[in-house]
Short mmCIF file of C-alpha atoms in Angstrom, two decimals:
data_model
loop_
_atom_site.label_atom_id
_atom_site.label_comp_id
_atom_site.label_asym_id
_atom_site.label_seq_id
_atom_site.Cartn_x
_atom_site.Cartn_y
_atom_site.Cartn_z
CA MET V 751 -24.64 77.53 40.82
CA SER V 752 -25.92 73.97 39.14
CA ASN V 753 -27.59 71.71 41.37
CA ARG V 754 -24.51 68.86 39.64
CA ALA V 755 -22.25 71.68 41.13
CA ALA V 756 -23.87 71.63 44.50
CA LYS V 757 -23.81 68.57 45.49
CA LEU V 758 -20.30 68.43 44.42
CA THR V 759 -19.64 71.53 46.81
CA ARG V 760 -21.38 69.68 49.53
CA THR V 761 -19.47 66.04 49.36
CA TYR V 762 -16.19 68.90 49.11
CA LYS V 763 -17.01 69.96 52.37
CA VAL V 764 -19.00 66.34 54.20
CA LEU V 765 -16.10 64.78 53.30
CA LYS V 766 -13.71 67.52 54.79
CA LYS V 767 -15.03 66.66 57.80
CA HIS V 768 -14.34 62.83 57.50
CA TYR V 769 -11.11 62.34 55.81
CA LYS V 770 -7.55 64.03 56.07
CA PRO V 771 -6.08 65.20 52.32
CA TYR V 772 -3.25 62.77 50.79
CA ALA V 773 -0.45 65.06 49.98
CA THR V 774 1.28 63.16 46.95
CA THR V 775 5.33 62.44 47.12
CA ASP V 776 6.90 64.08 44.35
CA ARG V 777 8.39 61.88 41.55
CA PRO V 778 9.34 61.42 37.79
CA VAL V 779 6.44 61.09 35.31
CA LEU V 780 7.29 57.85 34.50
CA GLU V 781 6.71 57.46 38.22
CA GLN V 782 3.83 58.88 38.73
CA LEU V 783 2.48 56.48 36.10
CA LEU V 784 3.27 52.91 37.93
CA TYR V 785 2.12 54.23 40.82
CA ALA V 786 -1.33 55.23 39.57
CA SER V 787 -1.50 51.42 38.78
CA CYS V 788 -1.18 50.81 42.41
CA LEU V 789 -3.69 53.54 43.61
CA GLN V 790 -6.43 52.77 41.20
CA GLY V 791 -8.73 50.73 43.43
CA ALA V 792 -6.60 50.50 46.57
CA THR V 793 -5.99 53.41 49.49
CA TYR V 794 -3.49 55.22 49.25
CA ASP V 795 -1.46 53.48 52.29
CA LEU V 796 -2.05 50.49 50.06
CA ALA V 797 -0.59 51.60 47.16
CA ASP V 798 2.49 53.25 49.60
CA GLU V 799 2.62 49.69 50.65
CA ALA V 800 2.96 48.32 47.35
CA PHE V 801 5.00 50.82 45.45
CA ALA V 802 7.64 50.27 48.03
CA LYS V 803 7.97 46.73 47.64
CA LEU V 804 8.80 47.33 43.68
CA GLN V 805 11.31 49.14 44.19
CA GLN V 806 13.18 46.80 47.56
CA CYS V 807 12.94 43.76 45.04
CA TYR V 808 13.50 45.20 41.98
CA TYR V 809 17.11 46.21 40.76
CA ASP V 810 15.34 49.00 38.46
CA TRP V 811 12.19 49.12 36.26
CA ASN V 812 13.47 47.02 33.30
CA GLU V 813 13.80 44.08 35.36
CA VAL V 814 10.30 44.59 36.74
CA ARG V 815 9.03 44.69 33.07
CA VAL V 816 10.79 41.58 32.66
CA THR V 817 9.33 39.85 35.05
CA THR V 818 5.82 37.83 35.09
CA VAL V 819 2.81 38.22 36.16
CA SER V 820 2.24 36.04 38.38
CA GLU V 821 5.56 36.87 40.17
CA LEU V 822 4.24 40.84 40.69
CA SER V 823 1.09 39.26 42.14
CA GLU V 824 3.31 38.84 44.64
CA VAL V 825 4.97 42.02 45.88
CA MET V 826 1.49 43.20 45.22
CA ALA V 827 -0.58 40.80 47.13
CA ASN V 828 -1.91 43.95 49.36
CA LEU V 829 -3.26 45.42 46.87
CA PRO V 830 -7.25 44.33 45.88
CA GLN V 831 -6.47 42.93 42.86
CA PRO V 832 -3.00 42.05 42.64
CA SER V 833 -2.50 40.49 39.20
CA ALA V 834 -4.89 43.29 37.41
CA SER V 835 -3.06 46.18 38.50
CA ALA V 836 0.48 43.69 38.41
CA SER V 837 -0.72 43.98 34.47
CA GLN V 838 -1.80 46.89 34.44
CA LEU V 839 1.72 48.12 35.11
CA LYS V 840 3.72 45.25 33.55
CA ARG V 841 2.34 46.85 30.40
CA THR V 842 3.13 49.89 30.96
CA LEU V 843 5.88 49.95 31.51
CA GLN V 844 6.17 47.83 28.42
CA SER V 845 4.11 50.31 26.08
CA VAL V 846 7.11 53.20 27.33
CA PHE V 847 10.10 51.07 26.38
CA GLU V 848 8.50 49.69 22.84
CA SER V 849 7.36 53.85 22.71
CA TYR V 850 10.78 55.28 23.98
CA TYR V 851 13.47 53.21 23.79
CA SER V 852 13.85 54.56 27.62
CA PHE V 853 12.64 54.08 31.64
CA ASP V 854 12.58 58.38 31.48
CA LEU V 855 9.03 60.82 29.90
CA GLU V 856 10.09 63.92 32.05
CA THR V 857 10.14 65.24 28.39
CA LEU V 858 6.84 64.91 28.18
CA LYS V 859 7.28 67.93 30.69
CA LYS V 860 8.46 69.75 28.05
CA GLU V 861 5.40 69.84 25.44
CA SER V 862 2.32 71.64 27.02
CA ILE V 863 -0.44 69.54 28.50
CA GLY V 864 -2.22 68.90 25.87
CA LYS V 865 0.52 67.47 24.20
CA ALA V 866 1.47 65.38 26.23
CA VAL V 867 -2.04 63.55 28.02
CA LYS V 868 -2.14 62.91 24.16
CA GLN V 869 0.81 60.81 24.30
CA LEU V 870 0.21 58.90 27.47
CA LYS V 871 -3.66 58.16 26.07
CA LYS V 872 -0.98 56.02 23.35
CA LEU V 873 0.66 54.32 26.09
CA ASP V 874 -1.02 50.18 26.91
CA GLY V 875 -2.27 49.20 29.69
CA VAL V 876 -2.37 53.25 31.14
CA SER V 877 -6.11 54.59 32.38
CA ASP V 878 -8.23 57.33 32.35
CA PHE V 879 -7.17 57.60 36.34
CA ALA V 880 -3.76 57.34 35.26
CA VAL V 881 -4.07 59.90 32.77
CA ALA V 882 -4.80 61.94 35.94
CA PHE V 883 -3.39 61.32 37.54
CA VAL V 884 0.14 62.55 36.11
CA THR V 885 -2.11 65.28 34.73
CA GLN V 886 -3.01 66.50 38.43
CA SER V 887 0.66 65.46 40.04
CA GLY V 888 3.25 65.55 37.56
CA PHE V 889 2.16 68.43 34.71
CA ASN V 890 0.48 70.33 37.34
CA GLY V 891 -2.86 70.16 35.42
CA HIS V 892 -6.20 70.76 36.59
CA SER V 893 -7.53 67.16 36.50
CA ILE V 894 -8.88 65.17 38.63
CA PRO V 895 -8.69 61.58 38.74
CA VAL V 896 -11.28 59.49 39.81
CA THR V 897 -11.22 55.67 39.99
CA PRO V 898 -14.25 53.37 38.42
CA GLU V 899 -14.85 52.95 42.78
CA SER V 900 -15.22 56.66 42.89
CA ILE V 901 -17.66 56.72 40.37
CA GLU V 902 -19.69 54.58 41.72
CA ALA V 903 -19.49 56.96 44.65
CA LEU V 904 -21.37 59.53 42.89
CA ARG V 905 -23.80 57.33 41.60
CA VAL V 906 -25.16 56.52 44.35
CA LEU V 907 -24.55 60.34 45.77
CA ARG V 908 -26.81 60.63 43.25
CA VAL V 909 -24.14 63.13 41.42
CA ILE V 910 -23.94 62.10 38.01
CA SER V 911 -26.27 59.90 36.91
CA ASP V 912 -26.56 56.25 36.41
CA ASP V 913 -25.59 56.26 32.23
CA GLU V 914 -22.85 58.25 33.79
CA ALA V 915 -21.10 56.66 35.33
CA ARG V 916 -21.61 52.79 32.87
CA LYS V 917 -18.87 55.71 30.55
CA GLY V 918 -16.86 56.66 33.62
CA ARG V 919 -17.25 60.45 33.35
CA VAL V 920 -18.21 63.17 35.60
CA PRO V 921 -19.23 65.85 33.75
CA GLY V 922 -18.41 69.71 34.99
CA LEU V 923 -16.26 67.88 37.32
CA GLU V 924 -13.31 70.46 36.45
CA ARG V 925 -15.42 73.31 36.89
CA ALA V 926 -17.02 72.93 39.69
CA ILE V 927 -13.58 71.91 41.86
CA PRO V 928 -11.46 74.53 41.75
CA LYS V 929 -7.38 73.98 40.56
CA ASN V 930 -6.00 75.33 44.12
CA LYS V 931 -8.53 72.87 45.66
CA GLY V 932 -7.64 69.68 43.09
CA VAL V 933 -5.55 68.48 44.78
CA GLU V 934 -7.53 68.15 48.04
CA PHE V 935 -10.52 67.00 45.79
CA GLY V 936 -9.07 64.17 43.85
CA SER V 937 -7.44 62.32 47.26
CA LEU V 938 -10.54 62.52 49.87
CA LEU V 939 -13.46 61.97 46.37
CA HIS V 940 -10.48 58.40 46.24
CA GLN V 941 -10.80 57.85 50.22
CA LEU V 942 -14.61 57.48 50.23
CA GLY V 943 -14.24 55.19 46.70
CA ALA V 944 -11.59 53.18 48.40
CA ASP V 945 -13.81 52.79 51.21
CA TYR V 946 -16.81 52.49 49.96
CA ALA V 947 -16.10 49.53 48.11
CA ALA V 948 -13.84 47.39 50.31
CA ALA V 949 -16.63 48.26 52.57
CA PRO V 950 -20.35 48.93 51.55
CA PHE V 951 -21.91 47.47 53.97
CA SER V 952 -19.96 49.13 56.30
CA PRO V 953 -21.75 51.75 59.44
CA ARG V 954 -18.61 54.65 59.26
CA VAL V 955 -19.33 54.48 55.53
CA ARG V 956 -23.31 55.18 54.97
CA ALA V 957 -23.59 57.44 57.11
CA VAL V 958 -20.79 60.10 56.16
CA MET V 959 -22.73 59.33 52.34
CA LEU V 960 -26.57 60.06 54.04
CA GLU V 961 -24.35 63.39 55.37
CA ILE V 962 -23.89 64.08 52.28
CA GLU V 963 -27.49 62.84 49.96
CA PRO V 964 -29.82 61.84 52.27
CA GLU V 965 -30.88 59.64 49.56
CA ALA V 966 -29.35 57.88 49.23
CA LYS V 967 -29.92 55.36 51.52
CA ASP V 968 -32.33 53.38 48.57
CA ARG V 969 -28.95 53.39 45.85
CA PHE V 970 -27.01 51.19 48.46
CA PRO V 971 -26.60 47.49 47.90
CA LYS V 972 -28.73 45.21 49.91
CA ARG V 973 -28.01 42.32 51.38
CA THR V 974 -28.78 38.72 49.90
CA ALA V 975 -30.24 36.38 52.95
CA LYS V 976 -28.73 32.77 52.76
CA LYS V 977 -31.30 29.90 51.64
CA SER V 978 -31.40 27.39 55.59
CA ASP V 979 -32.71 24.36 54.80
CA THR V 980 -36.24 24.54 56.40
CA ASP V 981 -36.81 27.37 52.50
CA ARG V 982 -35.95 23.72 50.57
CA PRO V 983 -38.91 22.06 48.53
CA SER V 984 -40.32 18.78 50.14
CA ASP V 985 -40.16 17.05 47.32
CA SER V 986 -36.22 17.67 46.33
CA PRO V 987 -34.66 14.51 45.64
CA ALA V 988 -33.84 13.92 49.72
CA ASP V 989 -36.56 13.85 50.50
CA ALA V 990 -38.99 11.58 47.75
CA GLU V 991 -38.98 8.66 49.09
CA PRO V 992 -37.61 5.78 47.42
CA ASP V 993 -39.73 4.49 44.85
CA SER V 994 -40.92 0.63 45.37
CA SER V 995 -39.27 -1.55 42.57
CA SER V 996 -36.20 0.32 43.82
CA VAL V 997 -36.69 -1.96 46.92
CA GLN V 998 -37.34 -4.75 45.15
CA LYS V 999 -34.47 -4.93 43.13
CA SER V 1000 -31.93 -3.62 45.92
CA ALA V 1001 -33.69 -6.56 48.61
CA VAL V 1002 -32.59 -8.97 45.59
CA ALA V 1003 -28.91 -7.94 45.07
CA GLU V 1004 -27.86 -8.29 49.61
CA ALA V 1005 -30.34 -11.44 49.46
CA SER V 1006 -27.89 -13.35 46.07
CA GLU V 1007 -24.95 -11.43 47.82
CA LYS V 1008 -25.26 -13.48 51.24
CA PRO V 1009 -25.19 -16.85 51.69
CA ALA V 1010 -27.03 -19.46 53.02
CA SER V 1011 -26.70 -20.09 56.86
CA GLY V 1012 -24.39 -21.91 57.50
CA LYS V 1013 -23.60 -23.33 54.33
CA LYS V 1014 -21.55 -22.27 50.76
CA LYS V 1015 -23.05 -21.89 47.79
CA LYS V 1016 -21.08 -22.48 44.47
CA GLY V 1017 -21.91 -20.91 41.77
CA LYS V 1018 -21.45 -22.02 38.42
CA ALA V 1019 -17.93 -21.05 35.99
CA THR V 1020 -18.96 -18.13 34.38
CA GLY V 1021 -20.07 -15.59 37.35
CA GLU V 1022 -23.98 -16.73 36.92
CA VAL V 1023 -25.63 -15.96 40.92
CA PRO V 1024 -27.65 -18.63 42.19
CA ASN V 1025 -31.21 -18.25 42.56
CA PRO V 1026 -31.49 -17.78 46.47
CA GLU V 1027 -34.94 -19.37 47.01
CA VAL V 1028 -34.06 -22.41 44.54
CA ALA V 1029 -30.23 -21.31 47.30
CA ASP V 1030 -31.74 -21.14 50.58
CA GLU V 1031 -33.99 -24.37 49.92
CA GLU V 1032 -33.26 -27.74 52.17
CA PRO V 1033 -31.78 -31.09 50.70
CA ARG V 1034 -34.51 -33.10 50.42
CA GLY V 1035 -35.27 -36.91 50.19
CA ASP V 1036 -36.62 -39.52 47.38
CA SER V 1037 -40.56 -38.60 46.62
CA PRO V 1038 -42.86 -41.55 47.08
CA GLU V 1039 -43.01 -42.40 43.34
CA LYS V 1040 -38.63 -43.19 43.94
CA THR V 1041 -39.63 -45.03 46.75
CA ALA V 1042 -42.29 -47.43 45.62
CA THR V 1043 -39.73 -48.12 41.99
CA LYS V 1044 -37.06 -48.92 44.75
CA ARG V 1045 -38.45 -51.19 47.03
CA LEU V 1046 -40.40 -53.05 43.82
CA SER V 1047 -36.40 -53.60 42.19
CA LYS V 1048 -35.63 -55.14 45.19
CA LYS V 1049 -37.85 -58.27 45.46
CA LYS V 1050 -36.82 -61.44 44.49
CA PRO V 1051 -38.95 -62.96 41.19
CA ARG V 1052 -40.95 -66.13 42.28
#
């Protein structure tokens, strides 16, 4: 047994201790495909709820097809990413309608699994997860559906490399897990991936992953500390002292706006602000030279 196969086997063993397998409901091929759009990135309970709401709120799948993504998102609001799920589901329905002029994919069961899978991959809006899900639940094939969330969990568990995670691949998965265990393992892994994506700092989820791979702690995401007010630089604009020239300008502006005590000073019609120093000056009498001139002018000529 290879190292990867051993890790997948241990993952399966530990997950069975902490999760319960989910029994997939028997549905037509098209509905399995649409259900996969709800399930991707969500738990089984949330996917069941969203899918049931779609069937209750709309008359048939054609009505869903012509409904806007915004309206579908409101119906599927319980999902982690309702807009993305609604868009994928709508695109799938549109592509099925354009390809088959109906909403029935049961004819694919008459084809070989290989040909049926090729037909599904041609449809717009159908993800690799959805294809694998329908292959397993609709065609009874050996293909374990893996979401991006489960891919990330396997990367943290060191089952796959960073490069394989970026490509969204788990090489050797179907060889390590036999077909008669594929449905059970797929449901357990899906639950772990959904829980880890929803709460990556959850002690319970981390405990399960550390039981599988103790060295996974080095790959867990780190919490980012928030900066406090004391960490703010002292030379920030909020703490900087005001410029002296700004203070002087402010003082002059305040003085020009404030009238003299007890008196109102009228400005010119042009809106010119009177000089505060002149405005505050009390009126004075005539100068000594002017007073002397007035006295001389009043004397009678001899």
